[in-house]
């Protein structure tokens, strides 16, 4: 890493106190060396209104499939204090970061951290819990994990899914076709990041002194076209 990058990271980490600076998960305490868009709170900004609206609902269980570093399960968990939390994450390394982040934010008692999601264990995690929210980002595995024949509980579940047609051609349309009858579906599309996405309140001088670095810090470096689908069941959830 270049010295200017190291300095920029050190300044933002120190100024933030290690907690998410803006957005719906503001105040979430992250493990050291976070992805900068997570720390700055600009991450997946397109979803912020949706996340805020979902956080206002009374979920009994929130299931995060593809937990990464725990940003979503901990973010939702802090905002929905009555919900049980279940997070599936494939890699042991990421599960360790999730566990540390869960602990830092005082959520250990109501969080289950599990390994790879498969149709069977995902169905078990979602079935019979009452109103359940699924947040899924699994690099193409959403094609298998949203098959209602294999995961029947999803027919009555609210889902926020990142789709990855770049990895699995046609997966977005397949999900829409599967749930078009049972769910109301909203598509959310990404937009480019600019200097306006940097939370200037963190360090007001930074966008003036290091504008290029600030723009770079909010980039999410996506591998290709992707979208999000919000699927809400048409029948009331039990
Ligand atoms: C792009 S990351 C998710 C990032 C997350 N949205 C965030 O905010 O940090 C995708 C994650 O899904 C995990 N993953 C992929 N397939 C999985 C599966 N079948 N079950 C659980 N996790 C899976 C990967 O290990 C990776 O950590």
PDB file of C-alpha atoms and ligand atoms in Angstrom:
ATOM      1  CA  UNK A   1       0.000   0.000   0.000  1.00  0.00           C
ATOM      2  CA  UNK A   2       1.255   3.528  -0.822  1.00  0.00           C
ATOM      3  CA  UNK A   3       2.090   5.850   2.129  1.00  0.00           C
ATOM      4  CA  UNK A   4      -0.739   8.220   1.117  1.00  0.00           C
ATOM      5  CA  UNK A   5      -3.210   5.299   1.290  1.00  0.00           C
ATOM      6  CA  UNK A   6      -1.935   4.293   4.704  1.00  0.00           C
ATOM      7  CA  UNK A   7      -2.216   7.876   5.912  1.00  0.00           C
ATOM      8  CA  UNK A   8      -5.733   8.240   4.481  1.00  0.00           C
ATOM      9  CA  UNK A   9      -6.845   5.017   6.161  1.00  0.00           C
ATOM     10  CA  UNK A  10      -5.302   6.038   9.462  1.00  0.00           C
ATOM     11  CA  UNK A  11      -6.972   9.466   9.347  1.00  0.00           C
ATOM     12  CA  UNK A  12     -10.424   8.071   8.518  1.00  0.00           C
ATOM     13  CA  UNK A  13     -10.181   5.268  11.101  1.00  0.00           C
ATOM     14  CA  UNK A  14      -9.102   7.679  13.819  1.00  0.00           C
ATOM     15  CA  UNK A  15     -11.659  10.359  12.945  1.00  0.00           C
ATOM     16  CA  UNK A  16     -14.462   7.787  12.872  1.00  0.00           C
ATOM     17  CA  UNK A  17     -13.461   6.135  16.140  1.00  0.00           C
ATOM     18  CA  UNK A  18     -13.823   2.820  14.283  1.00  0.00           C
ATOM     19  CA  UNK A  19     -17.579   3.207  13.864  1.00  0.00           C
ATOM     20  CA  UNK A  20     -19.634   3.598  10.686  1.00  0.00           C
ATOM     21  CA  UNK A  21     -19.809   7.313   9.950  1.00  0.00           C
ATOM     22  CA  UNK A  22     -23.085   7.754   8.086  1.00  0.00           C
ATOM     23  CA  UNK A  23     -26.063   5.944   6.605  1.00  0.00           C
ATOM     24  CA  UNK A  24     -28.534   3.525   8.165  1.00  0.00           C
ATOM     25  CA  UNK A  25     -25.859   1.668  10.149  1.00  0.00           C
ATOM     26  CA  UNK A  26     -24.175   4.782  11.578  1.00  0.00           C
ATOM     27  CA  UNK A  27     -22.458   3.947  14.860  1.00  0.00           C
ATOM     28  CA  UNK A  28     -21.871   0.248  14.103  1.00  0.00           C
ATOM     29  CA  UNK A  29     -18.446  -0.617  15.516  1.00  0.00           C
ATOM     30  CA  UNK A  30     -16.284  -2.324  12.904  1.00  0.00           C
ATOM     31  CA  UNK A  31     -13.268  -4.596  13.280  1.00  0.00           C
ATOM     32  CA  UNK A  32      -9.946  -2.884  12.377  1.00  0.00           C
ATOM     33  CA  UNK A  33      -8.968  -2.498   8.694  1.00  0.00           C
ATOM     34  CA  UNK A  34     -12.518  -2.338   7.339  1.00  0.00           C
ATOM     35  CA  UNK A  35     -13.547  -1.857   3.740  1.00  0.00           C
ATOM     36  CA  UNK A  36     -13.624   1.939   3.500  1.00  0.00           C
ATOM     37  CA  UNK A  37     -17.177   2.245   2.061  1.00  0.00           C
ATOM     38  CA  UNK A  38     -18.374   0.281   5.119  1.00  0.00           C
ATOM     39  CA  UNK A  39     -16.558   2.654   7.497  1.00  0.00           C
ATOM     40  CA  UNK A  40     -17.692   5.770   5.629  1.00  0.00           C
ATOM     41  CA  UNK A  41     -21.268   4.482   5.434  1.00  0.00           C
ATOM     42  CA  UNK A  42     -21.530   5.059   1.690  1.00  0.00           C
ATOM     43  CA  UNK A  43     -21.630   1.310   1.005  1.00  0.00           C
ATOM     44  CA  UNK A  44     -24.547   0.298  -1.219  1.00  0.00           C
ATOM     45  CA  UNK A  45     -25.993   3.778  -0.858  1.00  0.00           C
ATOM     46  CA  UNK A  46     -28.710   2.851  -3.362  1.00  0.00           C
ATOM     47  CA  UNK A  47     -30.168   0.602  -0.654  1.00  0.00           C
ATOM     48  CA  UNK A  48     -30.234   3.118   2.180  1.00  0.00           C
ATOM     49  CA  UNK A  49     -33.920   4.112   1.856  1.00  0.00           C
ATOM     50  CA  UNK A  50     -34.859   0.430   1.571  1.00  0.00           C
ATOM     51  CA  UNK A  51     -32.727  -0.514   4.581  1.00  0.00           C
ATOM     52  CA  UNK A  52     -34.242   2.287   6.650  1.00  0.00           C
ATOM     53  CA  UNK A  53     -37.751   1.137   5.717  1.00  0.00           C
ATOM     54  CA  UNK A  54     -36.929  -2.497   6.556  1.00  0.00           C
ATOM     55  CA  UNK A  55     -35.427  -1.473   9.898  1.00  0.00           C
ATOM     56  CA  UNK A  56     -38.737   0.127  10.885  1.00  0.00           C
ATOM     57  CA  UNK A  57     -40.520  -3.248  10.737  1.00  0.00           C
ATOM     58  CA  UNK A  58     -41.007  -5.775  13.523  1.00  0.00           C
ATOM     59  CA  UNK A  59     -38.989  -8.775  12.315  1.00  0.00           C
ATOM     60  CA  UNK A  60     -38.853 -11.859  14.530  1.00  0.00           C
ATOM     61  CA  UNK A  61     -35.818 -13.151  12.667  1.00  0.00           C
ATOM     62  CA  UNK A  62     -33.270 -11.664  10.286  1.00  0.00           C
ATOM     63  CA  UNK A  63     -31.271 -14.097   8.164  1.00  0.00           C
ATOM     64  CA  UNK A  64     -28.184 -12.805   6.360  1.00  0.00           C
ATOM     65  CA  UNK A  65     -26.877 -15.156   3.679  1.00  0.00           C
ATOM     66  CA  UNK A  66     -23.289 -14.304   2.689  1.00  0.00           C
ATOM     67  CA  UNK A  67     -22.357 -12.341   5.787  1.00  0.00           C
ATOM     68  CA  UNK A  68     -18.963 -10.991   4.628  1.00  0.00           C
ATOM     69  CA  UNK A  69     -17.595  -9.015   7.582  1.00  0.00           C
ATOM     70  CA  UNK A  70     -20.942  -8.801   9.387  1.00  0.00           C
ATOM     71  CA  UNK A  71     -21.928  -5.345   8.180  1.00  0.00           C
ATOM     72  CA  UNK A  72     -25.524  -6.270   7.380  1.00  0.00           C
ATOM     73  CA  UNK A  73     -26.315  -8.689  10.193  1.00  0.00           C
ATOM     74  CA  UNK A  74     -24.877  -6.362  12.825  1.00  0.00           C
ATOM     75  CA  UNK A  75     -26.334  -3.267  11.188  1.00  0.00           C
ATOM     76  CA  UNK A  76     -29.829  -4.738  11.093  1.00  0.00           C
ATOM     77  CA  UNK A  77     -29.369  -6.309  14.515  1.00  0.00           C
ATOM     78  CA  UNK A  78     -28.583  -2.953  16.143  1.00  0.00           C
ATOM     79  CA  UNK A  79     -31.621  -1.355  14.563  1.00  0.00           C
ATOM     80  CA  UNK A  80     -34.112  -4.166  15.176  1.00  0.00           C
ATOM     81  CA  UNK A  81     -33.462  -5.055  18.813  1.00  0.00           C
ATOM     82  CA  UNK A  82     -36.171  -7.712  19.129  1.00  0.00           C
ATOM     83  CA  UNK A  83     -35.027  -9.837  16.177  1.00  0.00           C
ATOM     84  CA  UNK A  84     -33.122 -13.110  16.380  1.00  0.00           C
ATOM     85  CA  UNK A  85     -30.119 -12.964  14.055  1.00  0.00           C
ATOM     86  CA  UNK A  86     -28.817 -15.759  11.836  1.00  0.00           C
ATOM     87  CA  UNK A  87     -25.859 -15.287   9.514  1.00  0.00           C
ATOM     88  CA  UNK A  88     -24.491 -17.798   7.013  1.00  0.00           C
ATOM     89  CA  UNK A  89     -20.922 -17.278   5.825  1.00  0.00           C
ATOM     90  CA  UNK A  90     -18.861 -19.702   3.767  1.00  0.00           C
ATOM     91  CA  UNK A  91     -15.333 -18.852   4.910  1.00  0.00           C
ATOM     92  CA  UNK A  92     -13.925 -19.382   8.389  1.00  0.00           C
ATOM     93  CA  UNK A  93     -11.874 -16.202   8.069  1.00  0.00           C
ATOM     94  CA  UNK A  94     -14.957 -14.079   7.434  1.00  0.00           C
ATOM     95  CA  UNK A  95     -16.877 -15.880  10.200  1.00  0.00           C
ATOM     96  CA  UNK A  96     -14.146 -14.846  12.655  1.00  0.00           C
ATOM     97  CA  UNK A  97     -14.549 -11.188  11.609  1.00  0.00           C
ATOM     98  CA  UNK A  98     -18.335 -11.495  11.930  1.00  0.00           C
ATOM     99  CA  UNK A  99     -17.963 -12.971  15.437  1.00  0.00           C
ATOM    100  CA  UNK A 100     -15.653 -10.112  16.479  1.00  0.00           C
ATOM    101  CA  UNK A 101     -18.032  -7.493  15.068  1.00  0.00           C
ATOM    102  CA  UNK A 102     -21.066  -9.135  16.655  1.00  0.00           C
ATOM    103  CA  UNK A 103     -19.276  -9.111  20.006  1.00  0.00           C
ATOM    104  CA  UNK A 104     -18.091  -5.505  19.695  1.00  0.00           C
ATOM    105  CA  UNK A 105     -21.686  -4.447  19.153  1.00  0.00           C
ATOM    106  CA  UNK A 106     -23.097  -6.494  22.023  1.00  0.00           C
ATOM    107  CA  UNK A 107     -25.165  -8.856  19.871  1.00  0.00           C
ATOM    108  CA  UNK A 108     -23.612 -12.218  20.746  1.00  0.00           C
ATOM    109  CA  UNK A 109     -26.559 -13.496  22.781  1.00  0.00           C
ATOM    110  CA  UNK A 110     -29.042 -13.291  19.911  1.00  0.00           C
ATOM    111  CA  UNK A 111     -26.783 -14.158  16.958  1.00  0.00           C
ATOM    112  CA  UNK A 112     -26.120 -17.565  15.376  1.00  0.00           C
ATOM    113  CA  UNK A 113     -23.141 -17.670  13.004  1.00  0.00           C
ATOM    114  CA  UNK A 114     -23.347 -20.608  10.593  1.00  0.00           C
ATOM    115  CA  UNK A 115     -21.247 -21.889   7.675  1.00  0.00           C
ATOM    116  CA  UNK A 116     -22.242 -22.357   4.031  1.00  0.00           C
ATOM    117  CA  UNK A 117     -25.916 -21.872   3.250  1.00  0.00           C
ATOM    118  CA  UNK A 118     -27.564 -24.690   1.336  1.00  0.00           C
ATOM    119  CA  UNK A 119     -31.224 -24.977   0.448  1.00  0.00           C
ATOM    120  CA  UNK A 120     -31.941 -27.283   3.419  1.00  0.00           C
ATOM    121  CA  UNK A 121     -30.321 -25.260   6.187  1.00  0.00           C
ATOM    122  CA  UNK A 122     -31.614 -21.999   4.726  1.00  0.00           C
ATOM    123  CA  UNK A 123     -35.165 -23.360   4.749  1.00  0.00           C
ATOM    124  CA  UNK A 124     -34.724 -24.461   8.360  1.00  0.00           C
ATOM    125  CA  UNK A 125     -33.438 -21.014   9.302  1.00  0.00           C
ATOM    126  CA  UNK A 126     -36.447 -19.268   7.769  1.00  0.00           C
ATOM    127  CA  UNK A 127     -39.313 -21.642   8.546  1.00  0.00           C
ATOM    128  CA  UNK A 128     -41.804 -21.041  11.315  1.00  0.00           C
ATOM    129  CA  UNK A 129     -40.118 -18.038  12.901  1.00  0.00           C
ATOM    130  CA  UNK A 130     -42.819 -15.464  12.204  1.00  0.00           C
ATOM    131  CA  UNK A 131     -42.000 -12.368  10.149  1.00  0.00           C
ATOM    132  CA  UNK A 132     -38.566 -13.041   8.685  1.00  0.00           C
ATOM    133  CA  UNK A 133     -36.255 -10.893   6.586  1.00  0.00           C
ATOM    134  CA  UNK A 134     -33.628 -12.516   4.362  1.00  0.00           C
ATOM    135  CA  UNK A 135     -30.701 -10.391   3.157  1.00  0.00           C
ATOM    136  CA  UNK A 136     -28.692 -12.325   0.562  1.00  0.00           C
ATOM    137  CA  UNK A 137     -25.413 -11.587  -1.245  1.00  0.00           C
ATOM    138  CA  UNK A 138     -23.673 -14.801  -2.278  1.00  0.00           C
ATOM    139  CA  UNK A 139     -21.847 -14.197  -5.540  1.00  0.00           C
ATOM    140  CA  UNK A 140     -24.209 -16.122  -7.805  1.00  0.00           C
ATOM    141  CA  UNK A 141     -25.322 -18.860  -5.403  1.00  0.00           C
ATOM    142  CA  UNK A 142     -28.615 -16.938  -5.126  1.00  0.00           C
ATOM    143  CA  UNK A 143     -29.784 -19.010  -8.099  1.00  0.00           C
ATOM    144  CA  UNK A 144     -29.836 -22.240  -6.052  1.00  0.00           C
ATOM    145  CA  UNK A 145     -30.645 -20.632  -2.723  1.00  0.00           C
ATOM    146  CA  UNK A 146     -33.853 -18.984  -3.933  1.00  0.00           C
ATOM    147  CA  UNK A 147     -35.402 -22.059  -5.525  1.00  0.00           C
ATOM    148  CA  UNK A 148     -38.837 -22.222  -3.864  1.00  0.00           C
ATOM    149  CA  UNK A 149     -39.079 -25.955  -4.557  1.00  0.00           C
ATOM    150  CA  UNK A 150     -36.007 -26.459  -2.350  1.00  0.00           C
ATOM    151  CA  UNK A 151     -36.524 -23.577   0.077  1.00  0.00           C
ATOM    152  CA  UNK A 152     -40.329 -23.411   0.400  1.00  0.00           C
ATOM    153  CA  UNK A 153     -40.294 -21.034   3.380  1.00  0.00           C
ATOM    154  CA  UNK A 154     -39.113 -18.252   1.063  1.00  0.00           C
ATOM    155  CA  UNK A 155     -42.592 -18.148  -0.505  1.00  0.00           C
ATOM    156  CA  UNK A 156     -43.738 -16.220   2.590  1.00  0.00           C
ATOM    157  CA  UNK A 157     -40.526 -14.311   3.321  1.00  0.00           C
ATOM    158  CA  UNK A 158     -39.372 -10.776   2.600  1.00  0.00           C
ATOM    159  CA  UNK A 159     -36.057 -10.838   0.743  1.00  0.00           C
ATOM    160  CA  UNK A 160     -33.420  -8.312  -0.259  1.00  0.00           C
ATOM    161  CA  UNK A 161     -31.167 -10.045  -2.772  1.00  0.00           C
ATOM    162  CA  UNK A 162     -28.108  -8.853  -4.652  1.00  0.00           C
ATOM    163  CA  UNK A 163     -28.165 -10.540  -8.058  1.00  0.00           C
ATOM    164  CA  UNK A 164     -25.010 -11.374 -10.002  1.00  0.00           C
ATOM    165  CA  UNK A 165     -25.775 -11.986 -13.656  1.00  0.00           C
ATOM    166  CA  UNK A 166     -22.093 -11.419 -14.368  1.00  0.00           C
ATOM    167  CA  UNK A 167     -21.382 -14.676 -12.493  1.00  0.00           C
ATOM    168  CA  UNK A 168     -24.598 -16.573 -13.258  1.00  0.00           C
ATOM    169  CA  UNK A 169     -26.202 -15.400 -16.490  1.00  0.00           C
ATOM    170  CA  UNK A 170     -29.957 -15.033 -16.173  1.00  0.00           C
ATOM    171  CA  UNK A 171     -30.145 -15.398 -12.404  1.00  0.00           C
ATOM    172  CA  UNK A 172     -31.956 -12.093 -11.881  1.00  0.00           C
ATOM    173  CA  UNK A 173     -34.709 -12.979 -14.344  1.00  0.00           C
ATOM    174  CA  UNK A 174     -34.972 -16.490 -12.909  1.00  0.00           C
ATOM    175  CA  UNK A 175     -35.650 -15.072  -9.429  1.00  0.00           C
ATOM    176  CA  UNK A 176     -38.216 -12.618 -10.792  1.00  0.00           C
ATOM    177  CA  UNK A 177     -39.973 -15.457 -12.632  1.00  0.00           C
ATOM    178  CA  UNK A 178     -40.010 -17.649  -9.501  1.00  0.00           C
ATOM    179  CA  UNK A 179     -41.567 -15.008  -7.240  1.00  0.00           C
ATOM    180  CA  UNK A 180     -43.587 -12.850  -9.641  1.00  0.00           C
ATOM    181  CA  UNK A 181     -46.873 -14.410  -8.453  1.00  0.00           C
ATOM    182  CA  UNK A 182     -46.185 -14.552  -4.724  1.00  0.00           C
ATOM    183  CA  UNK A 183     -44.215 -11.327  -4.160  1.00  0.00           C
ATOM    184  CA  UNK A 184     -44.187  -7.668  -5.082  1.00  0.00           C
ATOM    185  CA  UNK A 185     -40.771  -7.111  -6.625  1.00  0.00           C
ATOM    186  CA  UNK A 186     -38.782  -3.883  -6.778  1.00  0.00           C
ATOM    187  CA  UNK A 187     -35.520  -3.586  -8.693  1.00  0.00           C
ATOM    188  CA  UNK A 188     -32.788  -1.302  -7.369  1.00  0.00           C
ATOM    189  CA  UNK A 189     -29.926  -0.381  -9.692  1.00  0.00           C
ATOM    190  CA  UNK A 190     -26.426   0.836  -8.824  1.00  0.00           C
ATOM    191  CA  UNK A 191     -25.137   4.270  -9.717  1.00  0.00           C
ATOM    192  CA  UNK A 192     -21.593   5.643  -9.968  1.00  0.00           C
ATOM    193  CA  UNK A 193     -19.896   7.053  -6.874  1.00  0.00           C
ATOM    194  CA  UNK A 194     -18.708  10.672  -6.738  1.00  0.00           C
ATOM    195  CA  UNK A 195     -17.096  13.014  -4.228  1.00  0.00           C
ATOM    196  CA  UNK A 196     -20.593  13.782  -2.899  1.00  0.00           C
ATOM    197  CA  UNK A 197     -20.707  10.220  -1.513  1.00  0.00           C
ATOM    198  CA  UNK A 198     -17.813  10.929   0.840  1.00  0.00           C
ATOM    199  CA  UNK A 199     -19.163  11.979   4.278  1.00  0.00           C
ATOM    200  CA  UNK A 200     -17.465  15.360   4.548  1.00  0.00           C
ATOM    201  CA  UNK A 201     -18.613  15.667   8.179  1.00  0.00           C
ATOM    202  CA  UNK A 202     -15.925  13.115   9.090  1.00  0.00           C
ATOM    203  CA  UNK A 203     -13.026  15.421   8.230  1.00  0.00           C
ATOM    204  CA  UNK A 204     -14.164  18.544   6.332  1.00  0.00           C
ATOM    205  CA  UNK A 205     -10.700  19.308   4.975  1.00  0.00           C
ATOM    206  CA  UNK A 206     -10.146  15.912   3.377  1.00  0.00           C
ATOM    207  CA  UNK A 207     -12.381  16.380   0.285  1.00  0.00           C
ATOM    208  CA  UNK A 208     -10.568  19.637  -0.411  1.00  0.00           C
ATOM    209  CA  UNK A 209      -7.040  18.404   0.242  1.00  0.00           C
ATOM    210  CA  UNK A 210      -7.344  14.865  -1.159  1.00  0.00           C
ATOM    211  CA  UNK A 211     -10.401  14.863  -3.468  1.00  0.00           C
ATOM    212  CA  UNK A 212      -9.192  11.997  -5.673  1.00  0.00           C
ATOM    213  CA  UNK A 213      -8.455   9.831  -2.638  1.00  0.00           C
ATOM    214  CA  UNK A 214     -11.916  10.604  -1.215  1.00  0.00           C
ATOM    215  CA  UNK A 215     -13.608   9.582  -4.472  1.00  0.00           C
ATOM    216  CA  UNK A 216     -11.515   6.400  -4.532  1.00  0.00           C
ATOM    217  CA  UNK A 217     -12.432   5.619  -0.928  1.00  0.00           C
ATOM    218  CA  UNK A 218     -16.140   5.302  -1.754  1.00  0.00           C
ATOM    219  CA  UNK A 219     -15.675   3.040  -4.797  1.00  0.00           C
ATOM    220  CA  UNK A 220     -17.008  -0.491  -4.370  1.00  0.00           C
ATOM    221  CA  UNK A 221     -15.013  -2.079  -7.209  1.00  0.00           C
ATOM    222  CA  UNK A 222     -17.787  -4.306  -8.494  1.00  0.00           C
ATOM    223  CA  UNK A 223     -16.840  -7.012 -10.964  1.00  0.00           C
ATOM    224  CA  UNK A 224     -19.656  -6.276 -13.402  1.00  0.00           C
ATOM    225  CA  UNK A 225     -23.315  -5.418 -13.682  1.00  0.00           C
ATOM    226  CA  UNK A 226     -25.448  -6.322 -10.684  1.00  0.00           C
ATOM    227  CA  UNK A 227     -28.739  -5.222  -9.209  1.00  0.00           C
ATOM    228  CA  UNK A 228     -30.749  -5.739  -6.076  1.00  0.00           C
ATOM    229  CA  UNK A 229     -34.239  -7.153  -5.794  1.00  0.00           C
ATOM    230  CA  UNK A 230     -36.568  -6.392  -2.921  1.00  0.00           C
ATOM    231  CA  UNK A 231     -39.268  -9.046  -2.736  1.00  0.00           C
ATOM    232  CA  UNK A 232     -42.208  -8.574  -0.377  1.00  0.00           C
ATOM    233  CA  UNK A 233     -44.776 -11.376  -0.034  1.00  0.00           C
ATOM    234  CA  UNK A 234     -48.226 -10.408  -1.245  1.00  0.00           C
ATOM    235  CA  UNK A 235     -49.874 -12.440   1.552  1.00  0.00           C
ATOM    236  CA  UNK A 236     -49.264 -11.293   5.137  1.00  0.00           C
ATOM    237  CA  UNK A 237     -46.331 -13.094   6.744  1.00  0.00           C
ATOM    238  CA  UNK A 238     -47.156 -15.480   9.576  1.00  0.00           C
TER     239      UNK A 238
HETATM  240  C1  LIG B   1     -19.706 -10.012  -1.482  1.00  0.00           C
HETATM  241  S1  LIG B   1     -19.647 -10.823   0.036  1.00  0.00           S
HETATM  242  C2  LIG B   1     -20.967 -10.149   0.946  1.00  0.00           C
HETATM  243  C3  LIG B   1     -20.675  -8.775   1.390  1.00  0.00           C
HETATM  244  C4  LIG B   1     -21.749  -8.184   2.243  1.00  0.00           C
HETATM  245  N1  LIG B   1     -22.887  -7.808   1.443  1.00  0.00           N
HETATM  246  C5  LIG B   1     -21.199  -7.011   2.985  1.00  0.00           C
HETATM  247  O1  LIG B   1     -21.833  -6.037   3.110  1.00  0.00           O
HETATM  248  O2  LIG B   1     -20.093  -7.068   3.506  1.00  0.00           O
HETATM  249  C6  LIG B   1     -20.271 -12.393  -0.367  1.00  0.00           C
HETATM  250  C7  LIG B   1     -20.013 -13.391   0.743  1.00  0.00           C
HETATM  251  O3  LIG B   1     -20.807 -14.536   0.487  1.00  0.00           O
HETATM  252  C8  LIG B   1     -20.090 -15.661   0.971  1.00  0.00           C
HETATM  253  N2  LIG B   1     -20.746 -16.826   0.374  1.00  0.00           N
HETATM  254  C9  LIG B   1     -20.738 -17.261  -0.906  1.00  0.00           C
HETATM  255  N3  LIG B   1     -21.510 -18.363  -1.043  1.00  0.00           N
HETATM  256  C10 LIG B   1     -22.025 -18.629   0.184  1.00  0.00           C
HETATM  257  C11 LIG B   1     -22.904 -19.619   0.712  1.00  0.00           C
HETATM  258  N4  LIG B   1     -23.426 -20.592  -0.056  1.00  0.00           N
HETATM  259  N5  LIG B   1     -23.232 -19.573   2.024  1.00  0.00           N
HETATM  260  C12 LIG B   1     -22.727 -18.605   2.821  1.00  0.00           C
HETATM  261  N6  LIG B   1     -21.891 -17.642   2.384  1.00  0.00           N
HETATM  262  C13 LIG B   1     -21.553 -17.655   1.087  1.00  0.00           C
HETATM  263  C14 LIG B   1     -18.667 -15.370   0.575  1.00  0.00           C
HETATM  264  O4  LIG B   1     -17.753 -16.102   1.344  1.00  0.00           O
HETATM  265  C15 LIG B   1     -18.585 -13.856   0.828  1.00  0.00           C
HETATM  266  O5  LIG B   1     -18.085 -13.564   2.109  1.00  0.00           O
END
